[in-house]
Amino acid sequence: MTTSSPPIAVAAVRPAPARPRGALAEIAAHRDLLFLLAARDVRIRYKETVMGFAWALLLPLLVLASGVVIQFALTRVSGAPLDATRIAGVLVKSVPWSFFATAVGFATASVLTSASLVAKVWFPREVLPLASVAAQSVDLAVAAVAMTAGLAALGVGGHAASFWAVPLVGLLLALTAGLGLLFACANVFFRDVKYLVQVFLTYGIFFTPVFFDASVLGPRVTPWFMLNPVAPILEGLRLAIVGGHDLLVPLRLADGTLAWTPAYLAWSVVAAVGSIVAGLVAFHRSQDLFAELL
Amino acid sequence: MTPPIRVDRLSKRFRRGVRHDSLRDLLPALFRGRRDGEHEEAEGDFWAVRDVSFEVERGAALGIIGPNGAGKSTMLKLLNRILRPTSGTIAIEGRSAALIEVSAGFHPDLTGRENVFLQGAMFGLRRREVATRFDAIVDFSGIEPFIDTPVKRYSSGMNARLGFSIAAHLEPDVLLVDEVLSVGDMNFQQRCVQRMHAFKRDGTAIVFISHDLGAVGALCDRALFLRSTVQAYGAVNDVITSYSVASVGGSISTGSEIVIERAMLERVDGGDPTSVSPGEPMRLVVDYRVEQGRGGLVLGLVLHRSMDGMVLYDGAFSTQEVGVDFTRAGMHRVVFDLAPHVTRGVYHFATHVWDPATHSIVSRLDPAASLAVHETRTYSGIADLAVRAAATH
């Protein structure tokens, strides 16, 4: 068979890439799909529900309320007053934690909820968990606006160090996306991963400094507690936004507790980058097995 | 230039056995030991596709045909990277668009318009690229009044039309098509076929999987008859013939007293005998080797439509009237002059030697030769009536 028409230019070469770089190129080529899937999630959540935008605030408000109760209990024990700073500290941490817990949960289930699509159409499957995280980050943005208003009402914040929030939120997004990819992939192979992740997220709040500051655990336990990769992000946000602390400077309390050190931040960077690389590699290597397992 | 689709020794094994898809099931299974697991695998394994190789050039179309469960859909999913091959390699170059189930990527709650963008994005198109094609897509699909209706309210035909329209406007380098043309009305099917021909002219490599042997014959240059392994691979009419012969129980058999050595189909004008117009003057040259002489025999000539084995012609010619003497041992040649006045499709000849006295077939060659007839006048039917229409004054 010959054709008289000239051969057309190859629009996109798509041999099966085995490396994460290939995965990134594919995801980049499908970034509009990521956007559309995320927009679809957001639209369905905000348009066709009674709560609408209130959904974005419900979980952070519940976390905040729980945190205020716990802070109240702590002040009862210590005798210190329950001041605006303590409430602001919980407020600043309730928003990113709510994002983290919800986004990881949705991302974990994302491939299975789109099973019919995955079984029939090819596209880089990474966009499914990533779109879940992206959709959830809209909630994060809405909640962040409310949080800023809350801080203003409490008369806390306005420090220059607040700009640390930008890299910290970046780290949070990377960590969430990385774990979301890993768990979504595992959930295709083992259906109970979803429940396991849910249990960890529910009780994880007690192993993460959300309701309280990590430093209340004292000089010996605090550094161990900060090994939780979410902990330095939340503590960093609180110290920078509420305390106006420059995160490049270590902070040692009177009892010798190392409340902050740039090493905490470095660890968080390692965990976030590690999780996103591991997530992309694991996901990319196994995604062509998904259709058989669904 | 290397062909844009290259498949080399491709195999896919499915496991029918027990799969551990929860951690709770996996942990006890791990402790039970590996031997158990291996046994399980061997029992339940089956090969959906085994050791299949083919290539598709630019501007060429390959038809994959075979009975249900032959691995055709698995093949397409492998080509489309939905499934991972167990062994073998697939190389696909360029933008590939697949129509496995045209509306598969549609989200029922979104409108046709939103789904056009979503589907385009799944194929890796930017929103801008979809936007520039949007009017053409909607126009081709013919469902403009419903473009802002959620697709869950669409009929299956509307789904298929929109789905095909999207794929048709992607300008793919490689197009993978499953049974999609079976949905939609006659007019739309016709436009799909035209569009696929246009793709071929533009250099797209097409893999077309269909039960409709007529459609395969009309579109494809080559075909592959798949039944897990490759049963036949080559020129489309030969493969369609061997598939239909295999499925209607025909066989290439020949007797021992009289052997039909070979049959050759020729065009009187010397052109390609496998691709002709209706009524093309042709001849079928049949060579007989008589081992044991017999008299009073009849030579049979049969024309089948390959897609369903339907007999279009079954003629008998006595050795006497043909003037061939089968009482004499040795080689004999008979030339059947004929003109197949049939509409487009794939057909094959069979020929036999019949003994009217014993009502038995002495020798048979089926298929003897195959041919593809091309014309664009008719929509359906078998007989070409050689109609000339003209106005009178």
Coordinates of C-alpha atoms in Angstrom, one line a residue, chain A residues 79-184:
Chain A
G79 CA -2.8 27.8 84.7
A80 CA -1.8 29.9 81.7
P81 CA -4.6 31.9 80.1
L82 CA -6.3 30.8 76.8
D83 CA -5.2 33.7 74.7
A84 CA -5.7 34.7 71.1
T85 CA -2.3 33.3 70.1
R86 CA -3.2 29.8 71.2
I87 CA -6.4 29.9 69.2
A88 CA -4.7 31.4 66.2
G89 CA -2.1 28.6 66.4
V90 CA -4.7 25.9 66.2
L91 CA -6.5 27.9 63.4
V92 CA -3.4 28.1 61.3
K93 CA -2.8 24.3 61.6
S94 CA -6.4 23.2 61.2
V95 CA -6.7 24.4 57.6
P96 CA -3.6 22.6 56.1
W97 CA -4.3 19.4 58.2
S98 CA -7.9 19.3 56.9
F99 CA -6.6 19.7 53.3
F100 CA -4.0 16.9 53.9
A101 CA -6.4 14.4 55.4
T102 CA -9.2 15.0 52.8
A103 CA -6.9 15.1 49.8
V104 CA -5.0 12.0 50.7
G105 CA -8.3 10.2 51.3
F106 CA -9.8 11.2 47.9
A107 CA -6.6 10.6 46.0
T108 CA -6.3 7.0 47.5
A109 CA -9.8 6.1 46.1
S110 CA -9.4 8.1 42.9
V111 CA -8.3 5.3 40.5
L112 CA -11.0 2.9 41.7
T113 CA -13.7 5.6 41.4
S114 CA -12.8 6.1 37.8
A115 CA -12.5 2.3 37.1
S116 CA -14.7 2.4 34.0
L117 CA -12.5 5.1 32.5
V118 CA -9.3 3.3 33.4
A119 CA -10.5 0.1 31.8
K120 CA -11.4 1.7 28.5
V121 CA -9.4 4.8 27.8
W122 CA -5.7 5.4 27.9
F123 CA -4.3 8.5 29.6
P124 CA -1.6 8.9 32.2
R125 CA -3.4 7.6 35.2
E126 CA -1.3 9.9 37.5
V127 CA -3.8 12.6 36.6
L128 CA -6.5 10.9 38.7
P129 CA -4.9 11.2 42.2
L130 CA -3.3 14.5 41.1
A131 CA -6.7 15.9 40.1
S132 CA -8.1 14.9 43.5
V133 CA -5.4 16.8 45.2
A134 CA -5.9 19.8 42.8
A135 CA -9.7 19.8 43.5
Q136 CA -9.0 19.7 47.2
S137 CA -6.6 22.6 47.0
V138 CA -9.5 24.8 45.9
D139 CA -11.0 24.0 49.3
L140 CA -7.6 24.8 50.8
A141 CA -7.7 28.2 49.1
V142 CA -11.2 29.0 50.3
A143 CA -10.4 27.9 53.8
A144 CA -7.1 29.9 53.7
V145 CA -9.1 33.1 52.9
A146 CA -11.4 32.4 55.9
M147 CA -8.4 31.7 58.0
T148 CA -6.8 35.0 57.1
A149 CA -10.0 36.8 58.1
G150 CA -10.0 34.8 61.4
L151 CA -6.5 35.8 62.2
A152 CA -7.3 39.4 61.5
A153 CA -10.3 39.1 63.8
L154 CA -8.0 37.7 66.5
G155 CA -5.6 40.5 65.9
V156 CA -2.8 38.0 65.2
G157 CA -0.4 37.9 62.3
G158 CA 0.8 40.4 59.7
H159 CA 4.5 39.4 60.2
A160 CA 6.9 39.5 57.3
A161 CA 7.8 35.9 58.2
S162 CA 4.3 34.9 57.0
F163 CA 5.8 34.6 53.5
W164 CA 7.3 31.3 54.7
A165 CA 3.7 30.0 54.1
V166 CA 4.4 29.9 50.4
P167 CA 7.2 27.3 50.4
L168 CA 5.5 25.5 53.2
V169 CA 2.3 25.1 51.3
G170 CA 4.4 24.0 48.3
L171 CA 5.9 21.3 50.5
L172 CA 2.4 20.3 51.8
L173 CA 1.1 20.0 48.2
A174 CA 4.1 17.8 47.2
L175 CA 3.8 15.6 50.2
T176 CA 0.1 15.2 49.7
A177 CA 0.4 14.4 46.0
G178 CA 3.3 11.9 46.6
L179 CA 1.3 10.0 49.3
G180 CA -1.8 10.2 47.2
L181 CA -0.1 8.6 44.3
L182 CA 1.5 5.9 46.4
F183 CA -1.8 5.0 48.2
A184 CA -3.9 5.2 45.0

